[in-house]
PDB file of C-alpha atoms in Angstrom:
ATOM      1  CA  UNK C   5       1.033 -11.415 -43.815  1.00  0.00           C
ATOM      2  CA  UNK C   6      -1.617 -12.867 -42.468  1.00  0.00           C
ATOM      3  CA  UNK C   7      -0.261 -15.395 -40.881  1.00  0.00           C
ATOM      4  CA  UNK C   8      -1.672 -19.082 -41.286  1.00  0.00           C
ATOM      5  CA  UNK C   9      -3.041 -20.893 -38.355  1.00  0.00           C
ATOM      6  CA  UNK C  10      -0.797 -23.543 -39.222  1.00  0.00           C
ATOM      7  CA  UNK C  11       2.145 -20.713 -38.472  1.00  0.00           C
ATOM      8  CA  UNK C  12       0.457 -19.607 -35.389  1.00  0.00           C
ATOM      9  CA  UNK C  13       0.132 -23.201 -33.919  1.00  0.00           C
ATOM     10  CA  UNK C  14       3.910 -24.022 -34.544  1.00  0.00           C
ATOM     11  CA  UNK C  15       4.949 -20.817 -32.910  1.00  0.00           C
ATOM     12  CA  UNK C  16       2.579 -21.401 -29.667  1.00  0.00           C
ATOM     13  CA  UNK C  17       3.957 -24.869 -29.615  1.00  0.00           C
ATOM     14  CA  UNK C  18       7.868 -24.114 -30.102  1.00  0.00           C
ATOM     15  CA  UNK C  19       7.993 -20.757 -28.178  1.00  0.00           C
ATOM     16  CA  UNK C  20       6.043 -21.638 -25.402  1.00  0.00           C
ATOM     17  CA  UNK C  21       4.838 -25.495 -24.773  1.00  0.00           C
ATOM     18  CA  UNK C  22       7.080 -26.692 -21.686  1.00  0.00           C
ATOM     19  CA  UNK C  23       8.306 -22.988 -21.108  1.00  0.00           C
ATOM     20  CA  UNK C  24       6.087 -20.158 -20.412  1.00  0.00           C
ATOM     21  CA  UNK C  25       2.572 -19.939 -19.008  1.00  0.00           C
ATOM     22  CA  UNK C  26      -0.616 -19.688 -20.876  1.00  0.00           C
ATOM     23  CA  UNK C  27      -0.943 -16.554 -20.155  1.00  0.00           C
ATOM     24  CA  UNK C  28       2.395 -15.542 -21.463  1.00  0.00           C
ATOM     25  CA  UNK C  29       1.402 -17.085 -24.461  1.00  0.00           C
ATOM     26  CA  UNK C  30      -1.989 -15.592 -24.537  1.00  0.00           C
ATOM     27  CA  UNK C  31      -0.182 -12.012 -24.276  1.00  0.00           C
ATOM     28  CA  UNK C  32       1.988 -13.003 -27.478  1.00  0.00           C
ATOM     29  CA  UNK C  33      -0.868 -13.793 -29.459  1.00  0.00           C
ATOM     30  CA  UNK C  34      -3.040 -10.609 -28.568  1.00  0.00           C
ATOM     31  CA  UNK C  35       0.187  -9.003 -29.797  1.00  0.00           C
ATOM     32  CA  UNK C  36       0.319 -10.714 -33.027  1.00  0.00           C
ATOM     33  CA  UNK C  37      -3.846 -10.573 -33.641  1.00  0.00           C
ATOM     34  CA  UNK C  38      -3.442  -6.512 -32.972  1.00  0.00           C
ATOM     35  CA  UNK C  39      -0.508  -6.049 -35.336  1.00  0.00           C
ATOM     36  CA  UNK C  40      -3.005  -7.963 -38.083  1.00  0.00           C
ATOM     37  CA  UNK C  41      -5.647  -5.747 -37.122  1.00  0.00           C
ATOM     38  CA  UNK C  42      -3.566  -2.758 -37.057  1.00  0.00           C
ATOM     39  CA  UNK C  43      -2.515  -3.628 -40.927  1.00  0.00           C
ATOM     40  CA  UNK C  44      -6.357  -4.675 -41.744  1.00  0.00           C
ATOM     41  CA  UNK C  45      -5.148  -8.235 -42.366  1.00  0.00           C
ATOM     42  CA  UNK C  46      -7.446 -11.067 -41.483  1.00  0.00           C
ATOM     43  CA  UNK C  47      -6.707 -13.054 -38.528  1.00  0.00           C
ATOM     44  CA  UNK C  48      -6.972 -17.036 -38.798  1.00  0.00           C
ATOM     45  CA  UNK C  49      -6.718 -17.880 -35.010  1.00  0.00           C
ATOM     46  CA  UNK C  50      -9.610 -20.726 -34.823  1.00  0.00           C
ATOM     47  CA  UNK C  51     -10.183 -24.088 -33.682  1.00  0.00           C
ATOM     48  CA  UNK C  52      -6.645 -25.474 -34.156  1.00  0.00           C
ATOM     49  CA  UNK C  53      -5.194 -22.934 -32.480  1.00  0.00           C
ATOM     50  CA  UNK C  54      -7.288 -23.245 -29.310  1.00  0.00           C
ATOM     51  CA  UNK C  55      -6.228 -27.006 -29.070  1.00  0.00           C
ATOM     52  CA  UNK C  56      -2.815 -25.829 -29.275  1.00  0.00           C
ATOM     53  CA  UNK C  57      -3.062 -23.335 -26.557  1.00  0.00           C
ATOM     54  CA  UNK C  58      -5.004 -26.145 -24.820  1.00  0.00           C
ATOM     55  CA  UNK C  59      -1.689 -28.093 -25.084  1.00  0.00           C
ATOM     56  CA  UNK C  60       0.446 -25.587 -23.857  1.00  0.00           C
ATOM     57  CA  UNK C  61      -2.007 -25.628 -20.488  1.00  0.00           C
ATOM     58  CA  UNK C  62      -1.150 -28.658 -19.914  1.00  0.00           C
ATOM     59  CA  UNK C  63       2.805 -28.257 -20.368  1.00  0.00           C
ATOM     60  CA  UNK C  64       2.877 -25.207 -18.387  1.00  0.00           C
ATOM     61  CA  UNK C  65       6.487 -25.656 -16.197  1.00  0.00           C
ATOM     62  CA  UNK C  66       6.185 -25.325 -12.258  1.00  0.00           C
ATOM     63  CA  UNK C  67       8.710 -22.422 -12.868  1.00  0.00           C
ATOM     64  CA  UNK C  68       6.027 -20.425 -14.647  1.00  0.00           C
ATOM     65  CA  UNK C  69       3.611 -20.474 -11.830  1.00  0.00           C
ATOM     66  CA  UNK C  70       3.448 -17.426  -9.563  1.00  0.00           C
ATOM     67  CA  UNK C  71       2.668 -18.249  -6.156  1.00  0.00           C
ATOM     68  CA  UNK C  72      -0.907 -16.901  -5.078  1.00  0.00           C
ATOM     69  CA  UNK C  73      -0.682 -13.266  -3.634  1.00  0.00           C
ATOM     70  CA  UNK C  74      -0.728 -13.597   0.174  1.00  0.00           C
ATOM     71  CA  UNK C  75      -3.373 -11.674   1.810  1.00  0.00           C
ATOM     72  CA  UNK C  76      -3.573  -8.548   4.333  1.00  0.00           C
ATOM     73  CA  UNK C  77      -4.984 -10.063   7.204  1.00  0.00           C
ATOM     74  CA  UNK C  78      -6.872  -8.431  10.461  1.00  0.00           C
ATOM     75  CA  UNK C  79      -3.198  -8.809  12.222  1.00  0.00           C
ATOM     76  CA  UNK C  80      -1.242  -6.659   9.730  1.00  0.00           C
ATOM     77  CA  UNK C  81      -4.111  -4.226  10.327  1.00  0.00           C
ATOM     78  CA  UNK C  82      -4.283  -4.135  13.810  1.00  0.00           C
ATOM     79  CA  UNK C  83      -0.430  -4.181  14.027  1.00  0.00           C
ATOM     80  CA  UNK C  84      -0.607  -0.685  11.802  1.00  0.00           C
ATOM     81  CA  UNK C  85      -3.076   0.193  14.184  1.00  0.00           C
ATOM     82  CA  UNK C  86      -0.633   0.190  17.044  1.00  0.00           C
ATOM     83  CA  UNK C  87       2.581   1.171  15.118  1.00  0.00           C
ATOM     84  CA  UNK C  88       1.382   4.026  13.226  1.00  0.00           C
ATOM     85  CA  UNK C  89       0.893   7.785  15.103  1.00  0.00           C
ATOM     86  CA  UNK C  90      -2.827   8.969  14.283  1.00  0.00           C
ATOM     87  CA  UNK C  91      -1.601  12.283  14.939  1.00  0.00           C
ATOM     88  CA  UNK C  92       1.109  12.146  12.170  1.00  0.00           C
ATOM     89  CA  UNK C  93       0.415  13.721   8.905  1.00  0.00           C
ATOM     90  CA  UNK C  94       2.018  10.936   6.948  1.00  0.00           C
ATOM     91  CA  UNK C  95       1.031   8.423   9.506  1.00  0.00           C
ATOM     92  CA  UNK C  96      -2.750   9.883   9.298  1.00  0.00           C
ATOM     93  CA  UNK C  97      -2.896   8.913   5.606  1.00  0.00           C
ATOM     94  CA  UNK C  98      -1.147   5.799   5.470  1.00  0.00           C
ATOM     95  CA  UNK C  99      -3.515   4.613   8.067  1.00  0.00           C
ATOM     96  CA  UNK C 100      -6.655   5.713   6.551  1.00  0.00           C
ATOM     97  CA  UNK C 101      -5.580   4.430   3.126  1.00  0.00           C
ATOM     98  CA  UNK C 102      -4.666   1.345   4.688  1.00  0.00           C
ATOM     99  CA  UNK C 103      -8.031   0.992   6.088  1.00  0.00           C
ATOM    100  CA  UNK C 104     -10.209   2.059   3.280  1.00  0.00           C
ATOM    101  CA  UNK C 105      -8.126   0.001   0.567  1.00  0.00           C
ATOM    102  CA  UNK C 106      -8.703  -3.007   3.047  1.00  0.00           C
ATOM    103  CA  UNK C 107     -12.409  -2.514   3.988  1.00  0.00           C
ATOM    104  CA  UNK C 108     -13.336  -1.026   0.773  1.00  0.00           C
ATOM    105  CA  UNK C 109     -11.911  -3.945  -1.515  1.00  0.00           C
ATOM    106  CA  UNK C 110      -9.678  -1.248  -3.450  1.00  0.00           C
ATOM    107  CA  UNK C 111      -6.593  -1.422  -5.800  1.00  0.00           C
ATOM    108  CA  UNK C 112      -4.056   0.800  -4.175  1.00  0.00           C
ATOM    109  CA  UNK C 113      -3.305   2.386  -7.439  1.00  0.00           C
ATOM    110  CA  UNK C 114      -7.043   3.088  -7.639  1.00  0.00           C
ATOM    111  CA  UNK C 115      -5.724   5.474  -4.317  1.00  0.00           C
ATOM    112  CA  UNK C 116      -2.358   6.282  -4.962  1.00  0.00           C
ATOM    113  CA  UNK C 117       0.003   8.207  -7.240  1.00  0.00           C
ATOM    114  CA  UNK C 118       2.575   6.014  -8.917  1.00  0.00           C
ATOM    115  CA  UNK C 119       5.175   8.864  -7.996  1.00  0.00           C
ATOM    116  CA  UNK C 120       5.394  12.297  -6.681  1.00  0.00           C
ATOM    117  CA  UNK C 121       4.913  14.290  -9.845  1.00  0.00           C
ATOM    118  CA  UNK C 122       2.739  12.123 -11.605  1.00  0.00           C
ATOM    119  CA  UNK C 123      -0.790  12.844 -10.527  1.00  0.00           C
ATOM    120  CA  UNK C 124      -3.470  13.070 -13.175  1.00  0.00           C
ATOM    121  CA  UNK C 125      -6.825  14.608 -12.094  1.00  0.00           C
ATOM    122  CA  UNK C 126      -8.488  12.365 -15.069  1.00  0.00           C
ATOM    123  CA  UNK C 127      -6.878   9.031 -13.173  1.00  0.00           C
ATOM    124  CA  UNK C 128      -6.092  10.256  -9.733  1.00  0.00           C
ATOM    125  CA  UNK C 129      -9.090  11.367  -6.876  1.00  0.00           C
ATOM    126  CA  UNK C 130      -8.136  14.554  -5.598  1.00  0.00           C
ATOM    127  CA  UNK C 131      -8.808  16.584  -2.399  1.00  0.00           C
ATOM    128  CA  UNK C 132     -11.693  18.326  -4.129  1.00  0.00           C
ATOM    129  CA  UNK C 133     -13.902  14.919  -4.323  1.00  0.00           C
ATOM    130  CA  UNK C 134     -16.462  15.597  -2.246  1.00  0.00           C
ATOM    131  CA  UNK C 135     -16.714  13.078   1.124  1.00  0.00           C
ATOM    132  CA  UNK C 136     -20.505  12.520   1.801  1.00  0.00           C
ATOM    133  CA  UNK C 137     -20.915  11.311   4.919  1.00  0.00           C
ATOM    134  CA  UNK C 138     -24.525   9.277   6.071  1.00  0.00           C
ATOM    135  CA  UNK C 139     -26.003   7.765   8.812  1.00  0.00           C
ATOM    136  CA  UNK C 140     -28.592   5.131   8.424  1.00  0.00           C
ATOM    137  CA  UNK C 141     -31.547   4.668  10.504  1.00  0.00           C
ATOM    138  CA  UNK C 142     -30.061   1.431  12.194  1.00  0.00           C
ATOM    139  CA  UNK C 143     -27.176   3.967  13.391  1.00  0.00           C
ATOM    140  CA  UNK C 144     -24.606   2.638  10.767  1.00  0.00           C
ATOM    141  CA  UNK C 145     -22.339   5.563  10.115  1.00  0.00           C
ATOM    142  CA  UNK C 146     -21.293   5.752   6.460  1.00  0.00           C
ATOM    143  CA  UNK C 147     -19.363   7.744   4.010  1.00  0.00           C
ATOM    144  CA  UNK C 148     -18.294   7.638  -0.023  1.00  0.00           C
ATOM    145  CA  UNK C 149     -16.365   9.612  -2.587  1.00  0.00           C
ATOM    146  CA  UNK C 150     -16.091   9.448  -6.371  1.00  0.00           C
ATOM    147  CA  UNK C 151     -12.782   7.965  -7.818  1.00  0.00           C
ATOM    148  CA  UNK C 152     -12.330   8.968 -11.716  1.00  0.00           C
ATOM    149  CA  UNK C 153     -10.977   5.553 -12.886  1.00  0.00           C
ATOM    150  CA  UNK C 154     -10.685   2.126 -11.242  1.00  0.00           C
ATOM    151  CA  UNK C 155      -9.266  -1.041 -12.671  1.00  0.00           C
ATOM    152  CA  UNK C 156     -12.386  -2.721 -13.577  1.00  0.00           C
ATOM    153  CA  UNK C 157     -14.471   0.712 -14.574  1.00  0.00           C
ATOM    154  CA  UNK C 158     -11.553   2.421 -15.947  1.00  0.00           C
ATOM    155  CA  UNK C 159     -12.288   6.159 -16.842  1.00  0.00           C
ATOM    156  CA  UNK C 160     -16.134   5.429 -15.850  1.00  0.00           C
ATOM    157  CA  UNK C 161     -14.787   5.619 -12.286  1.00  0.00           C
ATOM    158  CA  UNK C 162     -16.322   3.697  -9.215  1.00  0.00           C
ATOM    159  CA  UNK C 163     -17.457   5.135  -5.640  1.00  0.00           C
ATOM    160  CA  UNK C 164     -15.796   4.157  -2.912  1.00  0.00           C
ATOM    161  CA  UNK C 165     -18.214   2.963   0.025  1.00  0.00           C
ATOM    162  CA  UNK C 166     -16.798   3.207   3.647  1.00  0.00           C
ATOM    163  CA  UNK C 167     -18.499   1.514   6.429  1.00  0.00           C
ATOM    164  CA  UNK C 168     -18.171   2.049   9.975  1.00  0.00           C
ATOM    165  CA  UNK C 169     -17.605  -1.401  11.134  1.00  0.00           C
ATOM    166  CA  UNK C 170     -16.400  -1.268  14.804  1.00  0.00           C
ATOM    167  CA  UNK C 171     -13.256  -3.330  14.176  1.00  0.00           C
ATOM    168  CA  UNK C 172     -10.130  -1.143  15.331  1.00  0.00           C
ATOM    169  CA  UNK C 173      -9.271  -1.066  12.100  1.00  0.00           C
ATOM    170  CA  UNK C 174     -12.509   0.927  11.279  1.00  0.00           C
ATOM    171  CA  UNK C 175     -12.489   2.738   7.979  1.00  0.00           C
ATOM    172  CA  UNK C 176     -14.496   5.357   8.496  1.00  0.00           C
ATOM    173  CA  UNK C 177     -12.838   6.368  12.109  1.00  0.00           C
ATOM    174  CA  UNK C 178      -9.466   6.277  10.104  1.00  0.00           C
ATOM    175  CA  UNK C 179     -10.314   8.670   6.878  1.00  0.00           C
ATOM    176  CA  UNK C 180     -12.282  11.136   9.028  1.00  0.00           C
ATOM    177  CA  UNK C 181      -9.156  11.541  11.160  1.00  0.00           C
ATOM    178  CA  UNK C 182      -6.939  11.629   8.175  1.00  0.00           C
ATOM    179  CA  UNK C 183      -9.370  14.872   6.610  1.00  0.00           C
ATOM    180  CA  UNK C 184      -8.988  16.369   9.997  1.00  0.00           C
ATOM    181  CA  UNK C 185      -4.943  16.036  10.415  1.00  0.00           C
ATOM    182  CA  UNK C 186      -4.589  16.921   6.801  1.00  0.00           C
ATOM    183  CA  UNK C 187      -7.110  19.873   6.513  1.00  0.00           C
ATOM    184  CA  UNK C 188      -6.466  22.568   4.374  1.00  0.00           C
ATOM    185  CA  UNK C 189      -4.514  21.024   1.416  1.00  0.00           C
ATOM    186  CA  UNK C 190      -5.076  22.293  -1.915  1.00  0.00           C
ATOM    187  CA  UNK C 191      -8.022  21.248  -3.847  1.00  0.00           C
ATOM    188  CA  UNK C 192      -5.622  19.951  -6.820  1.00  0.00           C
ATOM    189  CA  UNK C 193      -3.612  17.545  -4.084  1.00  0.00           C
ATOM    190  CA  UNK C 194      -4.317  13.830  -4.044  1.00  0.00           C
ATOM    191  CA  UNK C 195      -6.651  12.825  -1.913  1.00  0.00           C
ATOM    192  CA  UNK C 196      -4.421  10.937   0.194  1.00  0.00           C
ATOM    193  CA  UNK C 197      -1.820  13.582   0.684  1.00  0.00           C
ATOM    194  CA  UNK C 198      -0.437  14.996   3.662  1.00  0.00           C
ATOM    195  CA  UNK C 199       1.067  17.757   5.577  1.00  0.00           C
ATOM    196  CA  UNK C 200       5.004  18.576   5.308  1.00  0.00           C
ATOM    197  CA  UNK C 201       6.830  21.280   6.924  1.00  0.00           C
ATOM    198  CA  UNK C 202       7.292  22.639   3.240  1.00  0.00           C
ATOM    199  CA  UNK C 203       3.524  22.166   2.303  1.00  0.00           C
ATOM    200  CA  UNK C 204       2.400  19.105   1.324  1.00  0.00           C
ATOM    201  CA  UNK C 205       3.425  15.946  -0.516  1.00  0.00           C
ATOM    202  CA  UNK C 206       1.553  12.992  -2.133  1.00  0.00           C
ATOM    203  CA  UNK C 207       0.999   9.454  -0.762  1.00  0.00           C
ATOM    204  CA  UNK C 208       2.839   7.334  -3.319  1.00  0.00           C
ATOM    205  CA  UNK C 209       2.038   3.427  -3.489  1.00  0.00           C
ATOM    206  CA  UNK C 210       5.635   2.780  -2.271  1.00  0.00           C
ATOM    207  CA  UNK C 211       6.089   5.544   0.181  1.00  0.00           C
ATOM    208  CA  UNK C 212       2.756   3.958   1.745  1.00  0.00           C
ATOM    209  CA  UNK C 213       3.806   0.041   1.445  1.00  0.00           C
ATOM    210  CA  UNK C 214       7.386   1.019   2.574  1.00  0.00           C
ATOM    211  CA  UNK C 215       5.800   2.646   6.019  1.00  0.00           C
ATOM    212  CA  UNK C 216       3.448  -0.252   6.530  1.00  0.00           C
ATOM    213  CA  UNK C 217       6.511  -2.861   5.890  1.00  0.00           C
ATOM    214  CA  UNK C 218       9.171  -1.026   8.618  1.00  0.00           C
ATOM    215  CA  UNK C 219       5.834  -1.947  11.062  1.00  0.00           C
ATOM    216  CA  UNK C 220       5.118  -5.155   9.937  1.00  0.00           C
ATOM    217  CA  UNK C 221       8.751  -6.456  10.265  1.00  0.00           C
ATOM    218  CA  UNK C 222       9.129  -4.933  13.934  1.00  0.00           C
ATOM    219  CA  UNK C 223       5.897  -7.220  14.644  1.00  0.00           C
ATOM    220  CA  UNK C 224       7.518 -10.356  13.020  1.00  0.00           C
ATOM    221  CA  UNK C 225       4.793 -10.213  10.428  1.00  0.00           C
ATOM    222  CA  UNK C 226       5.836 -10.688   6.215  1.00  0.00           C
ATOM    223  CA  UNK C 227       6.019  -7.687   3.830  1.00  0.00           C
ATOM    224  CA  UNK C 228       2.794  -7.857   1.541  1.00  0.00           C
ATOM    225  CA  UNK C 229       2.230  -6.852  -2.284  1.00  0.00           C
ATOM    226  CA  UNK C 230      -0.408  -3.685  -2.545  1.00  0.00           C
ATOM    227  CA  UNK C 231      -2.805  -6.312  -4.015  1.00  0.00           C
ATOM    228  CA  UNK C 232      -3.005  -8.104  -0.934  1.00  0.00           C
ATOM    229  CA  UNK C 233      -5.151  -5.233   0.946  1.00  0.00           C
ATOM    230  CA  UNK C 234      -8.124  -6.156  -1.443  1.00  0.00           C
ATOM    231  CA  UNK C 235      -7.519  -9.471  -1.417  1.00  0.00           C
ATOM    232  CA  UNK C 236      -7.519  -9.616   2.365  1.00  0.00           C
ATOM    233  CA  UNK C 237     -10.480  -7.118   2.471  1.00  0.00           C
ATOM    234  CA  UNK C 238     -12.839  -9.188   0.371  1.00  0.00           C
ATOM    235  CA  UNK C 239     -12.040 -12.274   2.431  1.00  0.00           C
ATOM    236  CA  UNK C 240     -12.761 -10.885   5.666  1.00  0.00           C
ATOM    237  CA  UNK C 241     -16.022  -9.752   4.373  1.00  0.00           C
ATOM    238  CA  UNK C 242     -16.810 -13.056   3.000  1.00  0.00           C
ATOM    239  CA  UNK C 243     -15.633 -14.605   6.401  1.00  0.00           C
ATOM    240  CA  UNK C 244     -18.127 -12.221   8.403  1.00  0.00           C
ATOM    241  CA  UNK C 245     -21.235 -13.130   6.468  1.00  0.00           C
ATOM    242  CA  UNK C 246     -20.965 -10.378   3.872  1.00  0.00           C
ATOM    243  CA  UNK C 247     -23.457 -11.302   0.802  1.00  0.00           C
ATOM    244  CA  UNK C 248     -20.961 -11.932  -2.187  1.00  0.00           C
ATOM    245  CA  UNK C 249     -22.705  -9.373  -4.112  1.00  0.00           C
ATOM    246  CA  UNK C 250     -22.119  -6.453  -1.313  1.00  0.00           C
ATOM    247  CA  UNK C 251     -18.670  -7.759  -1.467  1.00  0.00           C
ATOM    248  CA  UNK C 252     -18.443  -7.156  -5.591  1.00  0.00           C
ATOM    249  CA  UNK C 253     -19.980  -4.075  -5.192  1.00  0.00           C
ATOM    250  CA  UNK C 254     -17.430  -2.857  -3.002  1.00  0.00           C
ATOM    251  CA  UNK C 255     -14.524  -4.020  -4.808  1.00  0.00           C
ATOM    252  CA  UNK C 256     -16.303  -2.681  -8.434  1.00  0.00           C
ATOM    253  CA  UNK C 257     -16.125  -6.315 -10.061  1.00  0.00           C
ATOM    254  CA  UNK C 258     -19.234  -7.567 -12.257  1.00  0.00           C
ATOM    255  CA  UNK C 259     -20.356 -10.994 -11.144  1.00  0.00           C
ATOM    256  CA  UNK C 260     -18.191 -12.744 -13.795  1.00  0.00           C
ATOM    257  CA  UNK C 261     -14.991 -11.054 -12.651  1.00  0.00           C
ATOM    258  CA  UNK C 262     -15.904 -11.643  -9.055  1.00  0.00           C
ATOM    259  CA  UNK C 263     -16.127 -15.293  -9.670  1.00  0.00           C
ATOM    260  CA  UNK C 264     -12.904 -15.481 -11.473  1.00  0.00           C
ATOM    261  CA  UNK C 265     -11.318 -13.218  -8.383  1.00  0.00           C
ATOM    262  CA  UNK C 266     -13.174 -15.592  -6.051  1.00  0.00           C
ATOM    263  CA  UNK C 267     -11.023 -18.523  -7.747  1.00  0.00           C
ATOM    264  CA  UNK C 268      -7.965 -16.567  -6.264  1.00  0.00           C
ATOM    265  CA  UNK C 269      -9.292 -16.111  -2.647  1.00  0.00           C
ATOM    266  CA  UNK C 270     -10.238 -19.610  -2.098  1.00  0.00           C
ATOM    267  CA  UNK C 271      -6.762 -20.764  -2.395  1.00  0.00           C
ATOM    268  CA  UNK C 272      -5.303 -18.481   0.360  1.00  0.00           C
ATOM    269  CA  UNK C 273      -8.693 -18.840   2.520  1.00  0.00           C
ATOM    270  CA  UNK C 274      -7.192 -21.067   4.850  1.00  0.00           C
ATOM    271  CA  UNK C 275      -4.649 -17.884   5.803  1.00  0.00           C
ATOM    272  CA  UNK C 276      -7.586 -17.327   7.846  1.00  0.00           C
ATOM    273  CA  UNK C 277      -8.308 -20.161   9.780  1.00  0.00           C
ATOM    274  CA  UNK C 278      -7.421 -19.771  13.236  1.00  0.00           C
ATOM    275  CA  UNK C 279     -10.364 -21.949  15.042  1.00  0.00           C
ATOM    276  CA  UNK C 280     -13.255 -24.029  14.382  1.00  0.00           C
ATOM    277  CA  UNK C 281     -15.545 -21.010  14.433  1.00  0.00           C
ATOM    278  CA  UNK C 282     -13.793 -19.670  11.384  1.00  0.00           C
ATOM    279  CA  UNK C 283     -13.537 -22.984   9.589  1.00  0.00           C
ATOM    280  CA  UNK C 284     -17.303 -23.230  10.084  1.00  0.00           C
ATOM    281  CA  UNK C 285     -17.567 -19.680   8.408  1.00  0.00           C
ATOM    282  CA  UNK C 286     -15.319 -20.714   5.328  1.00  0.00           C
ATOM    283  CA  UNK C 287     -17.224 -23.849   4.644  1.00  0.00           C
ATOM    284  CA  UNK C 288     -20.244 -21.353   4.829  1.00  0.00           C
ATOM    285  CA  UNK C 289     -18.508 -19.061   2.440  1.00  0.00           C
ATOM    286  CA  UNK C 290     -17.646 -21.685   0.120  1.00  0.00           C
ATOM    287  CA  UNK C 291     -21.355 -22.729  -0.069  1.00  0.00           C
ATOM    288  CA  UNK C 292     -22.534 -19.262  -0.413  1.00  0.00           C
ATOM    289  CA  UNK C 293     -20.136 -18.681  -3.457  1.00  0.00           C
ATOM    290  CA  UNK C 294     -21.403 -21.929  -4.920  1.00  0.00           C
ATOM    291  CA  UNK C 295     -24.743 -20.336  -4.905  1.00  0.00           C
ATOM    292  CA  UNK C 296     -23.890 -16.890  -6.333  1.00  0.00           C
ATOM    293  CA  UNK C 297     -22.038 -19.178  -9.007  1.00  0.00           C
ATOM    294  CA  UNK C 298     -25.053 -21.346  -9.709  1.00  0.00           C
ATOM    295  CA  UNK C 299     -27.189 -17.810  -9.712  1.00  0.00           C
ATOM    296  CA  UNK C 300     -24.844 -15.762 -12.313  1.00  0.00           C
ATOM    297  CA  UNK C 301     -24.436 -19.067 -14.760  1.00  0.00           C
ATOM    298  CA  UNK C 302     -20.762 -18.915 -14.764  1.00  0.00           C
ATOM    299  CA  UNK C 303     -17.779 -20.916 -14.416  1.00  0.00           C
ATOM    300  CA  UNK C 304     -15.439 -19.506 -11.494  1.00  0.00           C
ATOM    301  CA  UNK C 305     -12.344 -20.955 -13.437  1.00  0.00           C
ATOM    302  CA  UNK C 306     -13.917 -18.673 -16.544  1.00  0.00           C
TER     303      UNK C 306
END
């Protein structure tokens, strides 16, 4: 130590070229870079290493490519609406979480706990978080609550904005139903906890997805990853003509991060197109995002 640039290049080419994805190599190099920093050693990765990484990118095998995450669509959401019982404490929590995650473009990890005993008030939103209701002069009702941690802002947290939209999967109606059905839970319980015969239980990500998947299976719909709610909601909002700046705020994305996210959405946009109207909307969305890209002077692939 320190590793010379020629050694770093040799490592990159022999270990990753034609075998691994560029992101995999990037993770390896980040670990090596961190080890150098930890030991006070200089880092010699420079132009030659960038060229080596570019070569690795061109040789990524098909097996290293991950399929794009399919999105949750309105068909999935409406199936949940029919299949869930709004007066059941568990189903009320599941329905509210699904609607908020979809329409507010949230990651499930921002709203759920990973396991029954892993609640951390520094990271997970609790029942004690105030839910602020508002009504605009135009008659549009909304609510918001603060989460202490998000994927993009980390411990700065974020405000989750819920707008009534008149869809069967109206997130505000679903949230208010959850708060009514599961009223009286301890302040220290997770925000989407639900009442049980023994008292209450947190809604874990795995339990949430399992409940959704049972309903989707009955309806002949494929199961989805948790990330699919955020992707699906962002795409649906764009197709409805919502300005990209508003969608970026909903998902707590900075402009560059949102452009990168749009690059993912572009690949699954066709899954939302069921007629000429939606096809026209998709074309308009692409034009709008191109203008957004020019405004923020950043490459979608950066």
